[in-house]
Tab-separated table of C-alpha atoms in Angstrom:
chain	number	residue	atom	x	y	z
P	1	MET	CA	34.972	-65.834	-55.289
P	2	GLU	CA	34.741	-62.554	-57.171
P	3	THR	CA	33.245	-59.645	-55.195
P	4	LYS	CA	30.099	-58.174	-56.714
P	5	MET	CA	29.863	-54.441	-57.282
P	6	GLN	CA	27.199	-52.926	-55.027
P	7	ILE	CA	24.967	-50.298	-56.599
P	8	VAL	CA	22.846	-47.845	-54.629
P	9	ALA	CA	20.183	-46.779	-57.157
P	10	LEU	CA	18.154	-43.766	-56.072
P	11	PRO	CA	14.836	-42.992	-57.760
P	12	TYR	CA	13.326	-40.200	-59.787
P	13	ALA	CA	10.176	-38.508	-58.427
P	14	VAL	CA	7.458	-41.150	-57.874
P	15	GLY	CA	9.988	-43.896	-58.707
P	16	SER	CA	11.004	-46.641	-56.304
P	17	LEU	CA	13.529	-49.422	-55.824
P	18	ARG	CA	11.294	-51.532	-58.065
P	19	SER	CA	12.163	-49.163	-60.928
P	20	TYR	CA	15.707	-50.572	-60.855
P	21	TYR	CA	15.007	-54.280	-60.307
P	22	SER	CA	16.440	-55.177	-63.720
P	23	MET	CA	19.861	-54.196	-62.344
P	24	SER	CA	19.652	-57.248	-60.080
P	25	LYS	CA	19.705	-59.437	-63.216
P	26	ILE	CA	23.324	-58.433	-63.840
P	27	SER	CA	25.441	-61.173	-62.268
P	28	GLU	CA	28.382	-58.881	-61.473
P	29	ILE	CA	26.200	-56.347	-59.664
P	30	GLU	CA	24.345	-56.416	-56.339
P	31	LEU	CA	21.437	-54.001	-56.118
P	32	VAL	CA	21.417	-52.547	-52.611
P	33	LYS	CA	17.920	-53.063	-51.170
P	34	TYR	CA	17.304	-49.518	-49.990
P	35	GLU	CA	13.902	-47.871	-50.483
P	36	VAL	CA	13.474	-44.108	-50.113
P	37	PRO	CA	10.529	-43.251	-47.799
P	38	GLY	CA	7.187	-42.474	-49.423
P	39	ARG	CA	7.073	-45.256	-52.040
P	40	GLY	CA	7.136	-49.012	-52.481
P	41	THR	CA	7.399	-50.857	-49.185
P	42	ARG	CA	7.643	-47.502	-47.361
P	43	LEU	CA	4.616	-45.840	-48.938
P	44	SER	CA	3.109	-44.782	-45.596
P	45	GLU	CA	6.303	-42.993	-44.503
P	46	SER	CA	7.384	-39.473	-45.394
P	47	ILE	CA	10.779	-37.966	-46.135
P	48	SER	CA	11.912	-35.850	-43.198
P	49	SER	CA	15.101	-34.420	-44.696
P	50	MET	CA	17.911	-35.030	-47.168
P	51	ARG	CA	20.282	-35.796	-44.307
P	52	SER	CA	17.962	-38.438	-42.845
P	53	ILE	CA	17.772	-40.282	-46.166
P	54	ILE	CA	21.536	-40.236	-46.553
P	55	GLU	CA	22.135	-41.552	-43.037
P	56	GLU	CA	19.896	-44.490	-43.943
P	57	ILE	CA	21.738	-45.044	-47.218
P	58	LEU	CA	25.118	-45.175	-45.469
P	59	LYS	CA	23.841	-47.932	-43.173
P	60	ASN	CA	22.996	-50.059	-46.216
P	61	ILE	CA	26.421	-49.853	-47.909
P	62	ASP	CA	29.174	-52.330	-47.094
P	63	PHE	CA	32.154	-49.998	-47.201
P	64	ASN	CA	34.534	-52.965	-47.237
P	65	ARG	CA	33.389	-53.684	-50.793
P	66	PRO	CA	33.292	-51.616	-54.001
P	67	TYR	CA	30.093	-49.710	-54.715
P	68	ILE	CA	28.482	-47.335	-57.189
P	69	LEU	CA	26.193	-44.432	-56.343
P	70	PHE	CA	23.548	-43.910	-59.037
P	71	GLY	CA	20.669	-41.466	-59.104
P	72	HIS	CA	18.236	-40.480	-61.843
P	73	SER	CA	16.498	-37.068	-61.845
P	74	MET	CA	15.461	-36.472	-58.175
P	75	GLY	CA	17.783	-39.336	-57.222
P	76	ALA	CA	20.749	-37.491	-58.716
P	77	TYR	CA	20.520	-34.857	-55.966
P	78	ILE	CA	20.337	-37.528	-53.262
P	79	THR	CA	23.338	-39.263	-54.838
P	80	TYR	CA	25.352	-36.032	-54.997
P	81	GLU	CA	24.667	-35.177	-51.357
P	82	ALA	CA	25.340	-38.766	-50.260
P	83	CYS	CA	28.772	-38.560	-51.870
P	84	SER	CA	29.402	-35.279	-50.075
P	85	ILE	CA	28.671	-36.850	-46.674
P	86	ILE	CA	30.724	-39.942	-47.502
P	87	GLU	CA	33.651	-37.605	-48.172
P	88	GLU	CA	32.899	-35.641	-44.997
P	89	LYS	CA	33.004	-38.842	-42.926
P	90	ASN	CA	36.162	-40.089	-44.685
P	91	PHE	CA	34.475	-43.336	-45.698
P	92	PRO	CA	35.884	-45.308	-48.654
P	93	LEU	CA	34.887	-43.516	-51.851
P	94	PRO	CA	32.594	-45.034	-54.479
P	95	PHE	CA	33.870	-46.713	-57.622
P	96	LYS	CA	31.608	-44.325	-59.507
P	97	VAL	CA	29.176	-41.491	-58.855
P	98	ILE	CA	26.597	-41.402	-61.657
P	99	LEU	CA	24.195	-38.457	-61.858
P	100	SER	CA	21.507	-39.046	-64.467
P	101	ALA	CA	18.988	-36.677	-66.115
P	102	GLN	CA	19.621	-33.744	-63.807
P	103	VAL	CA	21.334	-30.356	-63.694
P	104	PRO	CA	23.259	-28.969	-60.687
P	105	PRO	CA	21.183	-27.766	-57.712
P	106	GLY	CA	20.225	-24.128	-57.619
P	107	LYS	CA	17.248	-21.950	-56.702
P	108	SER	CA	16.426	-21.590	-60.390
P	109	ARG	CA	15.295	-25.242	-60.261
P	110	ILE	CA	12.448	-24.378	-57.871
P	111	ARG	CA	10.284	-22.598	-60.435
P	112	ASN	CA	9.110	-25.820	-62.131
P	113	MET	CA	8.259	-27.617	-58.892
P	114	ASN	CA	4.644	-27.044	-57.869
P	115	SER	CA	3.880	-28.783	-54.580
P	116	ILE	CA	0.215	-29.348	-55.586
P	117	PHE	CA	-0.914	-30.752	-58.949
P	118	THR	CA	-4.502	-30.970	-60.147
P	119	HIS	CA	-5.653	-34.299	-61.560
P	120	GLN	CA	-5.280	-33.054	-65.150
P	121	GLU	CA	-1.907	-31.423	-64.464
P	122	SER	CA	-0.682	-34.716	-63.033
P	123	ILE	CA	-1.751	-36.620	-66.136
P	124	GLU	CA	-0.065	-34.035	-68.380
P	125	TYR	CA	3.080	-34.171	-66.254
P	126	PHE	CA	3.407	-37.959	-66.438
P	127	GLU	CA	2.635	-37.970	-70.169
P	128	HIS	CA	5.216	-35.219	-70.707
P	129	LEU	CA	7.940	-37.158	-68.900
P	130	GLY	CA	7.235	-40.235	-70.962
P	131	GLY	CA	8.019	-42.797	-68.264
P	132	THR	CA	4.552	-43.795	-67.056
P	133	PRO	CA	2.669	-46.776	-68.553
P	134	LYS	CA	-0.615	-45.891	-70.311
P	135	GLU	CA	-2.571	-48.245	-68.040
P	136	VAL	CA	-1.435	-46.209	-65.025
P	137	ILE	CA	-2.366	-42.870	-66.593
P	138	GLU	CA	-5.835	-44.179	-67.473
P	139	ASN	CA	-6.445	-45.598	-63.977
P	140	SER	CA	-7.891	-42.831	-61.784
P	141	GLU	CA	-6.964	-44.548	-58.502
P	142	LEU	CA	-3.348	-45.098	-59.546
P	143	ILE	CA	-3.022	-41.545	-60.854
P	144	GLU	CA	-4.370	-40.231	-57.533
P	145	LEU	CA	-1.778	-42.329	-55.687
P	146	PHE	CA	1.032	-41.202	-57.992
P	147	THR	CA	-0.069	-37.567	-57.682
P	148	GLY	CA	0.225	-37.774	-53.888
P	149	ILE	CA	3.741	-39.246	-54.116
P	150	LEU	CA	4.707	-36.637	-56.724
P	151	SER	CA	3.525	-33.774	-54.513
P	152	HIS	CA	5.546	-35.069	-51.553
P	153	ASP	CA	8.637	-35.571	-53.717
P	154	LEU	CA	8.436	-32.084	-55.197
P	155	SER	CA	7.978	-30.603	-51.717
P	156	PHE	CA	11.082	-32.512	-50.601
P	157	LEU	CA	13.062	-31.148	-53.557
P	158	LYS	CA	11.871	-27.609	-52.913
P	159	LYS	CA	12.963	-27.831	-49.291
P	160	TYR	CA	16.362	-29.175	-50.338
P	161	LEU	CA	16.909	-26.454	-52.931
P	162	MET	CA	15.799	-23.670	-50.581
P	163	THR	CA	17.733	-24.745	-47.494
P	164	GLY	CA	21.099	-25.309	-49.085
P	165	TRP	CA	23.142	-27.818	-51.003
P	166	THR	CA	26.789	-28.781	-51.328
P	167	GLU	CA	28.650	-26.425	-53.652
P	168	LYS	CA	31.428	-28.825	-54.569
P	169	ILE	CA	32.605	-32.380	-53.929
P	170	LYS	CA	35.974	-34.060	-54.490
P	171	SER	CA	34.912	-37.248	-56.269
P	172	ASN	CA	34.805	-37.849	-60.013
P	173	LEU	CA	31.362	-37.519	-61.570
P	174	GLU	CA	29.787	-39.333	-64.495
P	175	ILE	CA	26.861	-37.396	-65.945
P	176	TRP	CA	24.290	-39.337	-67.972
P	177	TYR	CA	21.651	-37.478	-69.987
P	178	GLY	CA	19.118	-38.020	-72.762
P	179	GLU	CA	19.812	-36.090	-75.945
P	180	GLY	CA	16.068	-35.586	-76.402
P	181	ASP	CA	15.353	-34.499	-72.803
P	182	ASN	CA	13.222	-31.361	-73.085
P	183	LEU	CA	13.101	-30.804	-69.314
P	184	ILE	CA	16.742	-29.818	-68.956
P	185	GLN	CA	19.151	-27.920	-71.196
P	186	ARG	CA	22.508	-29.364	-72.263
P	187	GLU	CA	24.339	-26.137	-71.355
P	188	ASP	CA	22.996	-26.493	-67.803
P	189	ILE	CA	24.038	-30.148	-67.640
P	190	LEU	CA	27.610	-29.135	-68.465
P	191	LEU	CA	27.706	-26.977	-65.312
P	192	TRP	CA	28.246	-30.129	-63.227
P	193	GLU	CA	31.964	-29.837	-63.963
P	194	ILE	CA	32.246	-26.821	-61.671
P	195	HIS	CA	30.738	-28.816	-58.795
P	196	THR	CA	33.604	-31.270	-58.433
P	197	LEU	CA	37.329	-31.055	-57.812
P	198	GLY	CA	37.614	-34.362	-59.642
P	199	GLN	CA	36.976	-35.273	-63.254
P	200	CYS	CA	33.548	-34.876	-64.852
P	201	LYS	CA	32.627	-37.228	-67.684
P	202	PHE	CA	29.523	-36.591	-69.781
P	203	MET	CA	27.659	-39.514	-71.361
P	204	PRO	CA	24.790	-38.773	-73.786
P	205	PHE	CA	22.126	-41.366	-74.566
P	206	SER	CA	19.392	-41.377	-77.184
P	207	GLY	CA	15.983	-40.710	-75.670
P	208	ASN	CA	14.079	-38.269	-73.475
P	209	HIS	CA	14.113	-37.684	-69.722
P	210	PHE	CA	13.424	-41.377	-69.197
P	211	PHE	CA	16.110	-42.745	-71.514
P	212	ILE	CA	17.061	-44.870	-68.498
P	213	ASN	CA	14.025	-47.116	-69.066
P	214	GLU	CA	15.362	-48.373	-72.387
P	215	LEU	CA	18.795	-48.864	-70.865
P	216	LEU	CA	17.321	-50.888	-68.008
P	217	GLN	CA	15.835	-53.256	-70.587
P	218	SER	CA	19.331	-54.001	-71.945
P	219	PRO	CA	21.244	-55.558	-68.995
P	220	ASP	CA	24.420	-56.240	-71.013
P	221	LYS	CA	24.643	-52.669	-72.281
P	222	LEU	CA	23.830	-51.309	-68.826
P	223	LYS	CA	26.530	-53.488	-67.264
P	224	ARG	CA	29.146	-52.174	-69.705
P	225	LYS	CA	28.192	-48.574	-68.941
P	226	LEU	CA	28.146	-49.076	-65.174
P	227	LEU	CA	31.406	-50.990	-64.869
P	228	ALA	CA	33.449	-49.188	-67.530
P	229	ILE	CA	36.495	-47.417	-66.126
């Protein structure tokens, strides 16, 4: 029997494992059932540190089988640091490390991360990103819930960016980005190549910061992109 490729898919701010459920429709891929604290089935929990999340992630990977690390936006930082610790522990390396819709860590990233959003600022933020259904934006209770998750996620990112990050890893990187993403600049995206001793492959997609949503609706296309060598 052919071994399925495991994929650890780490979410953007406010996102959850549910955001990636369409990956489980790909027969050759097994979506690892790991949920970051503070969302989904772990809504009542809070993120204590980057290291604590990664230790949990490592317990959910079967290192006797091939696997992919994938992270979009906030999840890209978790993915990058997870790869660093995997290298540190001399565990089997991933088939791929995919960092999506994000630029390398740096203190310059802190300036756009307010830890507290007003109700209106939250609505404008979600509308600006373009990944939130209209029915959510128009539902005051859901927006309040999402605003709370967003505030915790941005606080987590601030703490990570202020307390240090890995300067360089050894593994190859695959950088996915939306050509119409107005949150990050292409010249900044290209800086990922100085953060690895391996190869750095850049893959543009049509769309904005949430180009991934369209890709997730096309399982065959997504499979080709994920499993391509």
